[in-house]
Amino acid sequence: DGEVQAVLEILYNGYRKRIHMGRKSMSVGLQEKGLFLSEQQVRTIIEKLEERNLVMVSKGRAGTRLTPEGVKYCEKLGMGSLY
């Protein structure tokens, strides 16, 4: 799914910059790429990714980050060559 891949790309970019991302910053980043998802839509995608153990969601301002499995998955998709 293109929306899921776009969220993974945002998170992978954050991983490469060593920052954790919140739903709001992900939504803004997606809008900059021309994909308009609400924070609730981003939350739903993140929940699916969390179920697959690709992301870890922290409470409060700590944000969301890729798990080691998520990093491997992104690199397998070739996202490492995007940044």
Coordinates of C-alpha atoms in Angstrom, one line a residue:
D1 CA 0.0 0.0 0.0
G2 CA 1.4 3.4 -1.0
E3 CA 0.3 5.2 2.2
V4 CA 2.0 2.6 4.4
Q5 CA 5.2 2.8 2.3
A6 CA 5.1 6.6 2.6
V7 CA 4.8 6.4 6.4
L8 CA 7.7 4.0 6.4
E9 CA 9.8 6.3 4.3
I10 CA 9.1 9.2 6.7
L11 CA 10.1 7.0 9.6
Y12 CA 13.2 5.7 7.9
N13 CA 14.3 9.3 7.1
G14 CA 13.8 10.1 10.8
Y15 CA 15.9 7.0 11.7
R16 CA 18.7 8.2 9.4
K17 CA 18.5 11.6 11.1
R18 CA 18.3 10.0 14.5
I19 CA 15.0 11.6 15.4
H20 CA 11.7 10.1 16.6
M21 CA 8.6 11.3 14.8
G22 CA 5.2 12.1 16.1
R23 CA 1.9 11.7 14.2
K24 CA 1.7 15.4 13.6
S25 CA 5.2 15.7 12.1
M26 CA 4.6 12.6 10.0
S27 CA 1.3 14.1 8.7
V28 CA 3.1 17.3 7.8
G29 CA 6.0 15.4 6.1
L30 CA 3.5 13.4 4.1
Q31 CA 1.7 16.6 3.0
E32 CA 5.0 17.9 1.7
K33 CA 5.2 14.8 -0.5
G34 CA 1.6 15.4 -1.7
L35 CA 0.0 12.8 0.4
F36 CA -2.7 14.2 2.7
L37 CA -3.4 11.9 5.6
S38 CA -4.9 13.0 8.9
E39 CA -3.2 12.3 12.2
Q40 CA -5.9 9.6 12.8
Q41 CA -5.1 8.0 9.4
V42 CA -1.4 8.0 10.4
R43 CA -2.3 6.5 13.7
T44 CA -4.1 3.6 12.1
I45 CA -1.1 2.9 9.8
I46 CA 1.3 3.1 12.7
E47 CA -0.9 0.6 14.7
K48 CA -0.7 -1.8 11.8
L49 CA 3.1 -1.4 11.6
E50 CA 3.3 -1.9 15.3
E51 CA 1.4 -5.2 15.1
R52 CA 4.0 -6.3 12.6
N53 CA 6.8 -5.3 15.0
L54 CA 8.2 -2.7 12.4
V55 CA 7.7 0.3 14.7
M56 CA 7.8 1.1 18.4
V57 CA 5.4 3.7 19.7
S58 CA 6.4 5.6 22.8
K59 CA 3.9 7.6 24.9
G60 CA 4.0 11.3 25.1
R61 CA 6.5 13.4 23.1
A62 CA 8.9 10.5 22.5
G63 CA 7.2 9.7 19.2
T64 CA 7.5 6.6 17.0
R65 CA 10.6 5.0 15.7
L66 CA 11.5 2.0 13.6
T67 CA 12.5 -1.3 15.3
P68 CA 15.6 -3.1 14.1
E69 CA 13.2 -5.3 12.1
G70 CA 11.6 -2.2 10.6
V71 CA 15.0 -0.8 9.6
K72 CA 15.8 -4.1 7.8
Y73 CA 12.4 -4.1 6.1
C74 CA 12.9 -0.6 4.8
E75 CA 16.4 -1.4 3.6
K76 CA 15.0 -4.6 1.9
L77 CA 12.5 -2.3 0.1
G78 CA 15.4 -0.2 -1.1
M79 CA 14.7 2.9 1.0
G80 CA 18.3 3.2 1.9
S81 CA 19.0 4.5 -1.6
L82 CA 16.3 7.2 -1.3
Y83 CA 18.2 9.3 1.3

